[in-house]
Coordinates of C-alpha atoms and ligand atoms in Angstrom, one line a residue:
X1 CA 26.7 5.7 -20.6
X2 CA 23.7 4.2 -18.8
X3 CA 21.1 6.2 -20.7
X4 CA 22.3 4.8 -24.0
X5 CA 22.4 1.2 -22.7
X6 CA 18.8 1.6 -21.4
X7 CA 17.7 2.8 -24.8
X8 CA 19.3 -0.3 -26.4
X9 CA 17.5 -2.5 -23.9
X10 CA 14.2 -0.8 -24.7
X11 CA 14.7 -1.5 -28.4
X12 CA 15.7 -5.2 -27.9
X13 CA 13.7 -8.4 -27.6
X14 CA 14.9 -9.0 -24.0
X15 CA 11.7 -9.9 -22.0
X16 CA 11.4 -8.7 -18.3
X17 CA 10.5 -11.4 -15.8
X18 CA 11.5 -8.9 -13.2
X19 CA 10.3 -5.7 -11.6
X20 CA 8.9 -3.1 -12.2
X21 CA 5.4 -4.5 -12.8
X22 CA 4.7 -2.2 -15.8
X23 CA 7.1 -4.5 -17.7
X24 CA 8.5 -1.6 -19.6
X25 CA 5.1 -0.8 -21.2
X26 CA 3.9 2.7 -21.5
X27 CA 0.8 3.1 -19.5
X28 CA -0.1 6.6 -20.7
X29 CA 2.3 8.8 -19.0
X30 CA 3.3 11.8 -21.0
X31 CA 6.8 13.2 -21.7
X32 CA 8.1 13.3 -18.1
X33 CA 9.6 16.8 -18.6
X34 CA 6.2 18.2 -19.4
X35 CA 4.7 17.1 -16.0
X36 CA 7.7 17.4 -13.7
X37 CA 6.9 20.4 -11.5
X38 CA 7.2 21.5 -7.9
X39 CA 4.5 22.5 -5.4
X40 CA 2.9 25.3 -7.5
X41 CA -0.6 26.5 -6.8
X42 CA -3.4 24.1 -7.7
X43 CA -1.2 21.0 -7.6
X44 CA -1.3 20.2 -3.8
X45 CA 1.5 19.1 -1.5
X46 CA 2.4 15.5 -0.6
X47 CA 3.5 16.7 2.9
X48 CA 0.2 18.5 3.5
X49 CA -2.4 17.0 1.1
X50 CA -5.6 18.9 0.8
X51 CA -6.6 18.8 -2.9
X52 CA -5.7 16.5 -5.8
X53 CA -3.2 14.4 -3.8
X54 CA -5.8 14.0 -1.0
X55 CA -8.3 12.8 -3.6
X56 CA -5.8 10.2 -4.9
X57 CA -5.2 9.0 -1.3
X58 CA -8.9 8.6 -0.8
X59 CA -9.4 6.7 -4.0
X60 CA -6.4 4.5 -3.1
X61 CA -7.9 3.8 0.4
X62 CA -11.2 2.9 -1.2
X63 CA -9.5 0.3 -3.5
X64 CA -7.7 -1.4 -0.6
X65 CA -10.5 -0.9 2.0
X66 CA -8.0 1.0 4.2
X67 CA -8.9 3.8 6.6
X68 CA -6.1 6.0 5.1
X69 CA -3.5 5.4 2.4
X70 CA -0.4 7.5 2.2
X71 CA 1.2 7.8 -1.2
X72 CA 5.0 7.2 -1.2
X73 CA 7.6 8.2 -3.7
X74 CA 10.5 6.7 -1.8
X75 CA 9.4 3.1 -2.2
X76 CA 8.3 0.7 0.6
X77 CA 11.7 1.5 2.1
X78 CA 10.3 4.9 3.1
X79 CA 7.0 3.2 4.3
X80 CA 8.8 0.6 6.4
X81 CA 11.1 3.2 8.1
X82 CA 8.0 5.3 8.9
X83 CA 6.0 2.4 10.1
X84 CA 8.6 1.1 12.6
X85 CA 9.3 4.6 13.9
X86 CA 5.6 5.3 14.3
X87 CA 4.8 2.0 16.1
X88 CA 7.7 1.9 18.6
X89 CA 9.4 4.3 20.9
X90 CA 13.2 4.8 21.0
X91 CA 14.8 1.6 22.4
X92 CA 11.5 -0.3 22.0
X93 CA 11.5 -4.1 21.5
X94 CA 10.6 -5.3 18.0
X95 CA 9.6 -8.8 16.9
X96 CA 10.6 -9.2 13.3
X97 CA 11.2 -12.0 10.8
X98 CA 14.8 -13.0 10.2
X99 CA 14.0 -12.7 6.5
X100 CA 13.0 -9.0 6.8
X101 CA 14.1 -6.5 4.1
X102 CA 17.0 -4.3 5.1
X103 CA 14.8 -1.3 5.5
X104 CA 13.2 -3.0 8.6
X105 CA 16.7 -3.8 9.9
X106 CA 17.7 -0.2 9.3
X107 CA 14.6 1.1 11.1
X108 CA 15.4 -1.2 14.1
X109 CA 19.0 0.0 14.1
X110 CA 18.2 3.7 14.0
X111 CA 15.4 3.3 16.6
X112 CA 18.0 1.4 18.8
X113 CA 15.6 -1.4 19.2
X114 CA 16.1 -4.6 21.1
X115 CA 15.5 -7.1 18.3
X116 CA 13.8 -10.5 18.7
X117 CA 13.6 -12.6 15.6
X118 CA 11.1 -15.2 14.3
X119 CA 12.8 -17.7 12.1
X120 CA 11.2 -19.0 8.9
X121 CA 11.0 -22.6 7.8
X122 CA 13.5 -23.1 4.9
X123 CA 12.6 -25.6 2.3
X124 CA 14.7 -28.2 0.4
X125 CA 15.8 -25.7 -2.2
X126 CA 16.9 -23.1 0.3
X127 CA 13.8 -20.9 0.0
X128 CA 11.9 -19.3 2.9
X129 CA 8.6 -21.2 3.2
X130 CA 6.8 -19.1 5.9
X131 CA 6.9 -19.0 9.6
X132 CA 5.0 -21.2 12.1
X133 CA 2.6 -19.5 14.4
X134 CA 4.4 -21.3 17.3
X135 CA 7.4 -19.0 16.6
X136 CA 5.3 -16.0 17.3
X137 CA 3.6 -17.5 20.4
X138 CA 6.9 -18.4 21.9
X139 CA 8.6 -15.1 21.2
X140 CA 5.6 -13.2 22.7
X141 CA 5.6 -15.4 25.8
X142 CA 9.4 -15.0 26.5
X143 CA 9.6 -11.3 25.6
X144 CA 6.7 -9.4 27.3
X145 CA 8.3 -6.1 26.3
X146 CA 7.7 -6.7 22.5
X147 CA 6.0 -3.4 21.3
X148 CA 5.5 -4.1 17.6
X149 CA 5.6 -7.1 15.2
X150 CA 6.8 -6.8 11.7
X151 CA 5.8 -9.6 9.2
X152 CA 6.9 -9.8 5.6
X153 CA 4.0 -11.2 3.5
X154 CA 4.2 -12.0 0.7
X155 CA 7.9 -12.7 0.8
X156 CA 10.2 -12.1 -2.2
X157 CA 9.2 -15.6 -3.5
X158 CA 5.5 -15.0 -2.8
X159 CA 5.1 -17.0 0.5
X160 CA 2.2 -15.9 2.6
X161 CA 2.4 -15.8 6.4
X162 CA -0.4 -16.8 8.8
X163 CA -1.6 -13.2 9.2
X164 CA -5.0 -13.9 10.7
X165 CA -3.4 -15.8 13.6
X166 CA -0.5 -13.4 14.0
X167 CA -2.9 -10.4 14.2
X168 CA -5.2 -12.2 16.7
X169 CA -2.2 -13.1 19.0
X170 CA -0.8 -9.5 18.8
X171 CA -4.1 -7.7 19.3
X172 CA -4.9 -9.8 22.3
X173 CA -1.8 -8.2 23.8
X174 CA -2.5 -4.7 22.4
X175 CA 0.5 -5.0 20.1
X176 CA 0.4 -3.5 16.5
X177 CA 1.2 -5.6 13.5
X178 CA 3.1 -4.0 10.6
X179 CA 3.0 -6.0 7.3
X180 CA 5.7 -5.4 4.8
X181 CA 3.7 -6.3 1.7
X182 CA 6.1 -4.7 -0.7
X183 CA 5.4 -7.7 -3.0
X184 CA 1.6 -7.7 -2.5
X185 CA 0.1 -4.6 -4.1
X186 CA -1.8 -6.8 -6.6
X187 CA -3.5 -8.9 -3.9
X188 CA -7.2 -8.6 -3.3
X189 CA -8.2 -8.0 -6.9
X190 CA -8.9 -11.6 -8.0
X191 CA -9.7 -14.7 -6.0
X192 CA -6.9 -16.6 -7.7
X193 CA -4.4 -14.7 -5.6
X194 CA -4.1 -14.8 -1.8
X195 CA -6.1 -12.2 0.1
X196 CA -4.7 -8.8 1.0
X197 CA -3.0 -8.3 4.4
X198 CA -5.5 -5.6 5.1
X199 CA -8.2 -8.2 5.3
X200 CA -6.4 -9.9 8.1
X201 CA -6.6 -6.8 10.2
X202 CA -2.9 -5.8 10.2
X203 CA -2.5 -2.2 11.6
X204 CA -0.1 -0.9 8.9
X205 CA 0.5 -2.4 5.5
X206 CA 3.2 -1.2 3.1
X207 CA 3.0 -2.0 -0.6
X208 CA 5.4 -1.2 -3.5
X209 CA 3.1 -0.4 -6.4
X210 CA 6.1 -0.6 -8.7
X211 CA 6.9 -4.2 -8.0
X212 CA 3.7 -5.9 -9.1
X213 CA 1.5 -3.3 -10.7
X214 CA 1.9 -0.9 -13.7
X215 CA 3.6 2.0 -11.9
X216 CA 7.0 3.6 -12.0
X217 CA 9.9 2.5 -9.8
X218 CA 9.8 4.0 -6.2
X219 CA 6.0 4.3 -6.1
X220 CA 4.5 2.8 -3.0
X221 CA 1.8 3.2 -0.4
X222 CA 1.4 2.9 3.3
X223 CA -2.1 1.9 4.4
X224 CA -3.5 2.5 7.8
X225 CA -6.2 -0.1 8.6
X226 CA -9.5 0.6 10.3
X227 CA -9.0 0.4 14.1
X228 CA -5.2 0.6 13.7
X229 CA -3.3 0.7 17.0
X230 CA -0.8 3.2 15.4
X231 CA -1.8 6.9 15.3
X232 CA -1.9 8.8 12.0
X233 CA -0.2 11.7 13.7
X234 CA 2.9 9.6 14.4
X235 CA 2.9 8.4 10.8
X236 CA 2.7 11.9 9.4
X237 CA 5.5 13.0 11.7
X238 CA 7.8 10.3 10.4
X239 CA 6.8 10.5 6.8
X240 CA 8.0 14.1 7.0
X241 CA 11.3 12.8 8.1
X242 CA 11.8 9.9 5.7
X243 CA 10.1 11.2 2.5
X244 CA 12.0 13.7 0.2
X245 CA 10.9 17.3 0.5
X246 CA 10.8 17.4 -3.3
X247 CA 8.4 14.5 -4.2
X248 CA 8.3 13.8 -7.9
X249 CA 5.1 14.8 -9.6
X250 CA 6.0 12.3 -12.4
X251 CA 5.9 9.5 -9.8
X252 CA 2.7 10.8 -8.3
X253 CA 1.2 11.0 -11.7
X254 CA 2.2 7.4 -12.2
X255 CA 0.5 6.5 -8.9
X256 CA -2.7 8.2 -10.2
X257 CA -2.6 6.1 -13.4
X258 CA -2.1 3.0 -11.3
X259 CA -5.2 3.9 -9.2
X260 CA -7.2 4.4 -12.4
X261 CA -6.0 1.1 -13.8
X262 CA -7.1 -0.7 -10.6
X263 CA -10.5 1.0 -10.7
X264 CA -11.2 0.4 -14.4
X265 CA -9.2 -2.7 -15.5
X266 CA -10.3 -5.3 -12.9
X267 CA -10.9 -7.8 -15.7
X268 CA -7.1 -7.7 -16.5
X269 CA -6.5 -9.7 -13.3
X270 CA -8.7 -12.5 -14.5
X271 CA -6.8 -12.7 -17.7
X272 CA -3.5 -12.7 -15.8
X273 CA -4.8 -15.5 -13.5
X274 CA -5.8 -17.7 -16.4
X275 CA -2.4 -17.1 -18.1
X276 CA -0.7 -18.2 -15.0
X277 CA -2.9 -21.3 -14.6
X278 CA -2.3 -22.3 -18.1
X279 CA 1.5 -21.8 -17.6
X280 CA 1.6 -24.0 -14.5
X281 CA -0.5 -26.7 -16.2
X282 CA 1.9 -26.9 -19.1
X283 CA 4.9 -27.0 -16.8
X284 CA 3.6 -30.3 -15.3
X285 CA 5.0 -31.9 -18.5
X286 CA 8.6 -31.0 -17.5
X287 CA 10.6 -33.9 -16.2
X288 CA 13.5 -32.5 -14.3
X289 CA 12.7 -28.8 -13.8
X290 CA 9.9 -28.3 -11.3
X291 CA 7.6 -25.4 -11.6
X292 CA 4.6 -25.5 -9.4
X293 CA 3.1 -22.9 -7.0
X294 CA 3.3 -23.9 -3.3
X295 CA 0.1 -24.1 -1.2
X296 CA -0.6 -20.6 0.1
X297 CA 1.9 -19.0 -2.3
X298 CA 1.3 -16.0 -4.5
X299 CA 1.2 -17.8 -7.9
X300 CA 2.5 -14.6 -9.6
X301 CA 6.0 -15.5 -8.4
X302 CA 7.2 -18.4 -10.5
X303 CA 9.8 -20.4 -8.7
X304 CA 11.8 -22.6 -11.1
X305 CA 13.4 -25.4 -9.2
X306 CA 16.5 -26.8 -10.9
X307 CA 17.7 -28.9 -8.0
X308 CA 17.2 -32.1 -10.0
X309 CA 19.2 -30.9 -13.0
X310 CA 22.9 -30.3 -13.6
X311 CA 22.2 -26.5 -13.4
X312 CA 22.5 -24.2 -10.4
X313 CA 19.8 -21.4 -10.2
X314 CA 22.4 -18.9 -11.3
X315 CA 23.4 -21.0 -14.4
X316 CA 19.7 -21.3 -15.3
X317 CA 19.4 -17.5 -15.1
X318 CA 22.4 -17.1 -17.4
X319 CA 21.1 -19.5 -20.0
X320 CA 17.7 -17.9 -20.0
X321 CA 19.4 -14.5 -20.4
X322 CA 22.0 -15.3 -23.0
X323 CA 20.2 -17.9 -25.2
X324 CA 16.6 -16.9 -24.8
X325 CA 16.7 -13.2 -23.9
X326 CA 14.5 -13.8 -20.9
X327 CA 15.6 -11.9 -17.8
X328 CA 14.8 -13.4 -14.4
X329 CA 14.2 -11.4 -11.2
X330 CA 16.8 -13.4 -9.3
X331 CA 18.4 -16.8 -8.8
X332 CA 19.6 -18.7 -5.8
X333 CA 21.6 -21.9 -5.4
X334 CA 18.8 -24.2 -6.6
X335 CA 16.1 -22.1 -8.2
X336 CA 15.4 -19.1 -10.3
X337 CA 12.5 -16.6 -9.8
X338 CA 10.4 -15.2 -12.6
X339 CA 8.4 -12.3 -11.4
X340 CA 5.2 -11.8 -13.3
X341 CA 2.5 -9.1 -13.2
X342 CA -0.8 -8.2 -14.7
X343 CA 1.1 -6.6 -17.5
X344 CA 2.8 -9.8 -18.7
X345 CA 1.9 -10.8 -22.2
X346 CA 0.8 -14.2 -23.5
X347 CA 3.9 -14.2 -25.7
X348 CA 6.1 -13.7 -22.5
X349 CA 4.6 -16.8 -20.9
X350 CA 4.9 -18.9 -24.1
X351 CA 8.6 -17.9 -24.5
X352 CA 9.4 -18.8 -20.9
X353 CA 7.7 -22.2 -21.2
X354 CA 9.3 -23.1 -24.6
X355 CA 12.7 -22.2 -23.1
X356 CA 12.2 -24.3 -20.0
X357 CA 11.0 -27.2 -22.2
X358 CA 14.2 -27.1 -24.2
X359 CA 16.4 -26.9 -21.1
X360 CA 14.4 -29.7 -19.4
X361 CA 15.0 -31.9 -22.5
X362 CA 18.7 -31.4 -22.1
X363 CA 18.5 -32.0 -18.3
X364 CA 16.8 -35.3 -18.9
X365 CA 19.7 -36.5 -21.0
X366 CA 22.3 -35.5 -18.4
X367 CA 23.4 -36.6 -15.0
X368 CA 21.7 -34.9 -12.2
X369 CA 22.0 -33.6 -8.6
X370 CA 25.0 -31.8 -7.3
X371 CA 24.5 -32.7 -3.6
X372 CA 26.5 -29.7 -2.3
X373 CA 23.8 -27.4 -3.7
X374 CA 20.7 -28.7 -2.2
X375 CA 19.2 -28.4 1.2
X376 CA 21.4 -25.6 2.3
X377 CA 20.6 -24.1 5.6
X378 CA 20.5 -20.5 4.5
X379 CA 18.7 -18.8 7.4
X380 CA 19.8 -20.7 10.5
X381 CA 19.5 -19.1 14.0
X382 CA 22.3 -16.6 14.7
X383 CA 24.0 -16.4 18.1
X384 CA 23.4 -12.8 19.3
X385 CA 26.2 -11.4 21.5
X386 CA 25.0 -7.7 21.4
X387 CA 22.2 -5.7 19.9
X388 CA 22.5 -4.7 16.2
X389 CA 22.7 -1.0 17.0
X390 CA 25.4 -1.5 19.7
X391 CA 27.6 -3.4 17.2
X392 CA 27.1 -0.6 14.6
X393 CA 28.4 2.0 17.1
X394 CA 31.6 0.0 18.1
X395 CA 35.0 0.4 16.7
X396 CA 35.4 -2.0 13.8
X397 CA 38.2 -3.7 11.9
X398 CA 38.4 -5.7 8.7
X399 CA 38.8 -9.4 8.8
X400 CA 39.3 -12.0 6.0
X401 CA 36.3 -14.2 5.6
X402 CA 38.2 -17.4 6.3
X403 CA 39.5 -16.0 9.6
X404 CA 36.2 -14.6 10.8
X405 CA 35.0 -17.7 12.8
X406 CA 34.1 -16.7 16.3
X407 CA 34.3 -12.9 15.7
X408 CA 31.3 -10.6 16.2
X409 CA 29.9 -9.2 13.0
X410 CA 29.7 -5.5 12.5
X411 CA 28.2 -5.6 9.0
X412 CA 25.2 -7.3 7.6
X413 CA 26.0 -9.9 5.0
X414 CA 23.5 -11.2 2.5
X415 CA 23.2 -13.0 -0.8
X416 CA 21.5 -10.5 -3.1
X417 CA 18.8 -10.9 -4.1
X418 CA 16.8 -11.6 -2.0
X419 CA 19.1 -9.7 0.4
X420 CA 18.0 -11.6 3.5
X421 CA 21.0 -11.4 5.9
X422 CA 23.0 -14.5 6.7
X423 CA 24.9 -12.6 9.4
X424 CA 23.8 -9.4 11.1
X425 CA 25.7 -7.0 13.3
X426 CA 26.1 -8.2 16.9
X427 CA 26.1 -11.9 16.0
X428 CA 28.9 -14.4 16.4
X429 CA 30.1 -15.6 13.0
X430 CA 30.2 -19.4 12.6
X431 CA 32.0 -21.7 10.1
X432 CA 28.7 -22.8 8.6
X433 CA 27.9 -19.3 7.4
X434 CA 31.5 -18.8 6.2
X435 CA 31.3 -22.0 4.1
X436 CA 28.0 -20.9 2.6
X437 CA 29.4 -17.5 1.6
X438 CA 32.4 -19.2 0.0
X439 CA 30.0 -21.5 -1.9
X440 CA 27.9 -18.5 -3.0
X441 CA 31.0 -16.7 -4.2
X442 CA 32.1 -19.8 -6.2
X443 CA 28.7 -20.0 -7.9
X444 CA 28.9 -16.3 -8.9
X445 CA 26.0 -15.1 -6.7
X446 CA 26.2 -11.5 -5.6
X447 CA 27.0 -11.0 -1.9
X448 CA 26.5 -7.7 -0.2
X449 CA 28.2 -6.5 3.0
X450 CA 31.7 -8.0 2.3
X451 CA 34.5 -5.5 2.0
X452 CA 37.3 -6.8 -0.2
X453 CA 36.0 -10.3 0.3
X454 CA 36.3 -9.9 4.1
X455 CA 33.9 -8.8 6.9
X456 CA 33.7 -5.9 9.2
X457 CA 33.9 -7.2 12.7
X458 CA 33.9 -5.5 16.1
X459 CA 37.0 -5.5 18.2
Ligands
PLP1 C1 10.3 -7.6 1.2 C2 10.7 -6.2 0.7 N1 10.4 -5.1 1.5 C3 10.7 -3.9 1.1 C4 11.4 -3.6 0.0 C5 11.8 -2.2 -0.4 O1 10.9 -1.8 -1.4 P1 11.2 -0.5 -2.3 O2 12.2 -1.0 -3.4 O3 9.9 -0.2 -2.9 O4 11.8 0.5 -1.5 C6 11.8 -4.7 -0.9 C7 12.6 -4.5 -2.1 O5 13.0 -5.3 -2.8 C8 11.4 -6.0 -0.5 O6 11.8 -7.1 -1.2

């Protein structure tokens, strides 16, 4: 059973270049049974914090320079749902990145939003490389009914959006900006990393503590910035809807430990930064594999570009796993992603570099470049026929992938991770996307949203 397999993993030498950010290291939490309680007197209530939980919220807000910070035990998913519902009325118009996490899509669906997308630039290796400010300007000009903007920054791969400019544009029109910074809880603690989205003046910022900091899975925080255009009353109303009525005290204890770590162990971020710098420097010696952080990218996300080797990203992930016992966070057609945190050890970085050096040596002796893998247009503009929420409510039927061209999608289809949808409900399905999904299947990538290899389509 799963519990036994987890124990085996804990006892093995497999090294986690993936979430959670504690990297399977004990950070002082006791036996979980001993501290797993319900709302008994003296231990406060997450849904009406007045004592110890309020104190933790205040210390969290102090660390991130927020006006108020709500602790979450349902991940950034809970924070994103709450933020969208708080910022927009039912049937409001939302401007959101096409690369948004599914929780943002789900919020827009349930809020019955009219959705306008910004489309990111996609680089040579099929990775999202940020969105130009012109995308936002144009969308705001053409759609004067936009009531809220959602930006993902950093992205899964660590790309940072031009938040200062986006916030200035939005606030000039009285529109709130929500930043899904699920991958950015570690920002703002050392100058080697990009600045925190709160510094750019975003109204609401959601961060998963568990992704990049030493905290248990599902721990997160929703920050309300000074001068936020979204009211705290709205946020509290929807937190009550989306957060469990039995919040785990084990998870809340883990959040408290994370707060203490951030207060007391600031120097650890400097050590982490110099390990990363050293790693990137050594990687300059690799010939075929490219490992360099992009300008403006969070260097904590190590993108391993194998587009000039005989390997696909997925094959690289398999070799690192099977031969070197190094577990990546994800892989795509032409790259793998190693997710690091302040808890990574020197030994972890050395093992990753030595493995890449060996693979690179083999790559140099082999033929390169599989042209069908590179430069894929992963996130092209979709042709919207109806709103997402309308498509979800229509009668659906199943359709084989190869016969889906021209039909209207009624399910969201994504290569996972990162889970950014290639097709969303309400869009017409084109051959380009079908070809890409077939290729992804051939390469063994995980695809979500296909039923028995087919699609749900609306009649
Ligand atoms: C960009 C982004 N936003 C939100 C989430 C959801 O975060 P959580 O797992 O904490 O609910 C994820 C999860 O991977 C994500 O990648």
